[in-house]
JSON list of C-alpha atoms in Angstrom, two decimals:
[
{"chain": "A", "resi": 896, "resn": "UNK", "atom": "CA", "xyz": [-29.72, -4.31, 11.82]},
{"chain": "A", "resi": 897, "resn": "UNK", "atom": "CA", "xyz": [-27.95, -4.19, 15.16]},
{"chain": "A", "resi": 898, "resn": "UNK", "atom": "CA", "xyz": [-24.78, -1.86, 16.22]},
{"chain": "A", "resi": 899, "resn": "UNK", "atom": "CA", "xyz": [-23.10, -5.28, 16.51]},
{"chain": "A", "resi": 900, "resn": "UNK", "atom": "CA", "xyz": [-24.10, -6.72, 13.10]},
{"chain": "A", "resi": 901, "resn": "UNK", "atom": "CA", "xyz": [-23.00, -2.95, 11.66]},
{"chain": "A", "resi": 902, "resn": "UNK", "atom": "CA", "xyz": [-19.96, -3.90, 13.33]},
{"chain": "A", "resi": 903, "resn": "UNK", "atom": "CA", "xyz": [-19.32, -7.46, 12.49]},
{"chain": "A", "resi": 904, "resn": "UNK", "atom": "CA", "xyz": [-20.19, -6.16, 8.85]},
{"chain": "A", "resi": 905, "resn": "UNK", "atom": "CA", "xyz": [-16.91, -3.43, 9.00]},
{"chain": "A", "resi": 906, "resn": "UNK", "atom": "CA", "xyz": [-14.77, -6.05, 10.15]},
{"chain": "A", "resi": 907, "resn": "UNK", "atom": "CA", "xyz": [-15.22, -8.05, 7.27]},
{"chain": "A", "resi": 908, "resn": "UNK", "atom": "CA", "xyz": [-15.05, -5.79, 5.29]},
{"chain": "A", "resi": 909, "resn": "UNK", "atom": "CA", "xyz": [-11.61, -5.10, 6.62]},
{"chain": "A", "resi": 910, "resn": "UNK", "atom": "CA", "xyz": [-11.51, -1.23, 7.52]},
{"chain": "A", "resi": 911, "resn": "UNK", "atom": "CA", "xyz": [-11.70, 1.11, 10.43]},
{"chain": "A", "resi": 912, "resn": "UNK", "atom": "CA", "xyz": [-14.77, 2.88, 11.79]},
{"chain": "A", "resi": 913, "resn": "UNK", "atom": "CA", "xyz": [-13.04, 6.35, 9.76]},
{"chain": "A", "resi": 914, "resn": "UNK", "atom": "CA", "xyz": [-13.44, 4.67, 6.66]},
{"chain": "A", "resi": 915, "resn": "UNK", "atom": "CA", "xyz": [-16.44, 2.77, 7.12]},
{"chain": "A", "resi": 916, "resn": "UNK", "atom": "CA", "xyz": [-18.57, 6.36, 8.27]},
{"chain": "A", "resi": 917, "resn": "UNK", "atom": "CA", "xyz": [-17.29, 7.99, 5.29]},
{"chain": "A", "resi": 918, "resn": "UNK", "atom": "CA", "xyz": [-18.14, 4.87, 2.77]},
{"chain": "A", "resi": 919, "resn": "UNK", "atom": "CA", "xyz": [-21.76, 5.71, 3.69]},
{"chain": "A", "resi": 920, "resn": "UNK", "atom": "CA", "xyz": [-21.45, 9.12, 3.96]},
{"chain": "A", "resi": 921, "resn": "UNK", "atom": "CA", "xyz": [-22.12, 9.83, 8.01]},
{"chain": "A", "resi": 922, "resn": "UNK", "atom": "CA", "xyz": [-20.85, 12.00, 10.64]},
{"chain": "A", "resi": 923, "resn": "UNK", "atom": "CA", "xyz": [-18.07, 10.42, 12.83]},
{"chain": "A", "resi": 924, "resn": "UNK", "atom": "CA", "xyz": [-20.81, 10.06, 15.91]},
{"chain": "A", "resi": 925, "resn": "UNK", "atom": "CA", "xyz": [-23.07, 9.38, 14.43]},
{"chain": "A", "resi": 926, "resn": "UNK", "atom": "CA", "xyz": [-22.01, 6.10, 13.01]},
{"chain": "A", "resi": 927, "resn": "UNK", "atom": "CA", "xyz": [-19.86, 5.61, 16.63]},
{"chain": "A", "resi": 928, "resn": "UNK", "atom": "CA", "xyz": [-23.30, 5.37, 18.56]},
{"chain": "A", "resi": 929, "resn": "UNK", "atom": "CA", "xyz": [-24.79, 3.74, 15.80]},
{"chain": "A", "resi": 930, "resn": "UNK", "atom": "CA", "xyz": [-22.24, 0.53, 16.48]},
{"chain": "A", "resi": 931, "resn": "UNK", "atom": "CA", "xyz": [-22.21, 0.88, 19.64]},
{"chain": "A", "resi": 932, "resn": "UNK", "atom": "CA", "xyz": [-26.22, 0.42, 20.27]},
{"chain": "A", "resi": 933, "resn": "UNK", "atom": "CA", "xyz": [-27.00, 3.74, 21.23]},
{"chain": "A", "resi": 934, "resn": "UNK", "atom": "CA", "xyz": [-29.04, 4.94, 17.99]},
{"chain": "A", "resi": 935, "resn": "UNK", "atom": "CA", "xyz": [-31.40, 3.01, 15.90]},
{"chain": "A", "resi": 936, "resn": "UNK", "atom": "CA", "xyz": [-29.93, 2.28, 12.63]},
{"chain": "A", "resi": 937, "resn": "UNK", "atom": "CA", "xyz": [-31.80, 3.51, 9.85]},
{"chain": "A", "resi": 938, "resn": "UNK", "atom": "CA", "xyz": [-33.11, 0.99, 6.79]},
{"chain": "A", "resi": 939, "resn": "UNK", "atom": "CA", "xyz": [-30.68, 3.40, 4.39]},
{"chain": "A", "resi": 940, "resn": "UNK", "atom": "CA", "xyz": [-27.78, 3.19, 6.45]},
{"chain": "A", "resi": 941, "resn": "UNK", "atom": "CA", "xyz": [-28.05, -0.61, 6.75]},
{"chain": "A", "resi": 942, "resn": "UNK", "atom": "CA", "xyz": [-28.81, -1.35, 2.85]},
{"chain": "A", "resi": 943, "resn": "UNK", "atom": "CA", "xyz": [-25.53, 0.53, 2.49]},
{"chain": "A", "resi": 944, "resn": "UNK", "atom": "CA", "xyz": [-23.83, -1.20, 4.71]},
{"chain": "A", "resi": 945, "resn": "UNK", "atom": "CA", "xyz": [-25.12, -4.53, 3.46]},
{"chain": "A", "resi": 946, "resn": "UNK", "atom": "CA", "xyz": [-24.57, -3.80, 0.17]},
{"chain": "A", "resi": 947, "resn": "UNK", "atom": "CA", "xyz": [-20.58, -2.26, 0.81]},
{"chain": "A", "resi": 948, "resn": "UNK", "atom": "CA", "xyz": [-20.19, -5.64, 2.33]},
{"chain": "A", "resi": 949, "resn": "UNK", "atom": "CA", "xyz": [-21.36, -7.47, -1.21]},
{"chain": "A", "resi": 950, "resn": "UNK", "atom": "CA", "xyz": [-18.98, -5.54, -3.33]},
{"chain": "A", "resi": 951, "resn": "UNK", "atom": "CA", "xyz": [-16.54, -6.31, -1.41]},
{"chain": "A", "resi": 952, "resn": "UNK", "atom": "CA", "xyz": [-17.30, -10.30, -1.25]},
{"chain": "A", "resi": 953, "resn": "UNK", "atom": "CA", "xyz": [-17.67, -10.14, -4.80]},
{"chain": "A", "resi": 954, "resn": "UNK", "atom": "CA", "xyz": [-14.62, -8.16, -5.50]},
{"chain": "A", "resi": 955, "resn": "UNK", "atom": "CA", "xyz": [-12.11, -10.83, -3.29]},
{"chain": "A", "resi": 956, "resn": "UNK", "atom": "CA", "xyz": [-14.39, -13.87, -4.96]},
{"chain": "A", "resi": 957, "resn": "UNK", "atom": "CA", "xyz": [-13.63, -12.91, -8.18]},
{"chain": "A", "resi": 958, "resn": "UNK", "atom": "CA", "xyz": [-9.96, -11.76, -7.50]},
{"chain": "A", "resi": 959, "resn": "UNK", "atom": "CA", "xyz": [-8.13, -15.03, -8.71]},
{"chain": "A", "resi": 960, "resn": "UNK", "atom": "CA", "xyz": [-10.29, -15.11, -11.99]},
{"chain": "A", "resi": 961, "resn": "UNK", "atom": "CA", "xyz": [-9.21, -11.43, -12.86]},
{"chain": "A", "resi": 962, "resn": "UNK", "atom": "CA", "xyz": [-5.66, -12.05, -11.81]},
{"chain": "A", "resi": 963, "resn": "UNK", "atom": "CA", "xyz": [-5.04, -14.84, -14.29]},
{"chain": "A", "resi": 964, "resn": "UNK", "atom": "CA", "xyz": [-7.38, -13.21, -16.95]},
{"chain": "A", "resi": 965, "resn": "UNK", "atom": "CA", "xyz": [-4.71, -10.72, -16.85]},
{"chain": "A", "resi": 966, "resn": "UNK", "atom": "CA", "xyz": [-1.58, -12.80, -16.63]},
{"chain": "A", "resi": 967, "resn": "UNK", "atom": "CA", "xyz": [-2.70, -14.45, -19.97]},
{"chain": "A", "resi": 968, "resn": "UNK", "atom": "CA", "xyz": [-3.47, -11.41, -21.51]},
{"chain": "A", "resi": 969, "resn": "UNK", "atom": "CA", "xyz": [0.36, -10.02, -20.57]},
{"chain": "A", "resi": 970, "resn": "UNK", "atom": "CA", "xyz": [2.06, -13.75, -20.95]},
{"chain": "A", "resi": 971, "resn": "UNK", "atom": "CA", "xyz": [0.03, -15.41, -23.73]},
{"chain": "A", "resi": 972, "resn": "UNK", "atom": "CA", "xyz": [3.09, -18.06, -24.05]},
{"chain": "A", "resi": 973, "resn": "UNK", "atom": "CA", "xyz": [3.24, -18.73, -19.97]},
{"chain": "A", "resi": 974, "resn": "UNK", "atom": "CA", "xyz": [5.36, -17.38, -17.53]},
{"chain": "A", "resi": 975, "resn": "UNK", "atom": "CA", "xyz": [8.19, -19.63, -17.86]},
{"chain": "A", "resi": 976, "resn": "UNK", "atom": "CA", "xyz": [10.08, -20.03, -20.81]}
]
């Protein structure tokens, strides 16, 4: 994994570079160089990165499901009356 594919991962994620070093559990700089090309990234550091970046796909993707789940459960006649 690149610093730029670390990177592109974040922003889809939808955070900042504070939260994303303390999702995986980094030092500030550490993750900073890491982006910006100047270390190699480790396999660890880029499986939890990847996989960060499925939870979070598969939390949104399953979103609308969940929110109407619950709706019914609450509203079991419907919303309108």
């Amino acid at each position: 994994m690149t610093g730029a594919e670390l990177k592109q991962l974040r922003r889809e994620i939808g955070i900042g570079t504070c939260d994303m070093y303390r999702l995986l559990g980094l030092p500030r700089r550490t993750y900073q160089d890491y982006e910006a090309g100047k270390r190699g990234i480790p396999e660890s550091v880029a499986i939890a990165a990847k996989e960060a970046h499925r939870r979070d796909r598969e939390f949104f993707a399953t979103l609308p499901d969940r929110i109407d789940a619950r709706i019914l459960e609450q509203f079991p006649d419907g919303l309108i009356k």
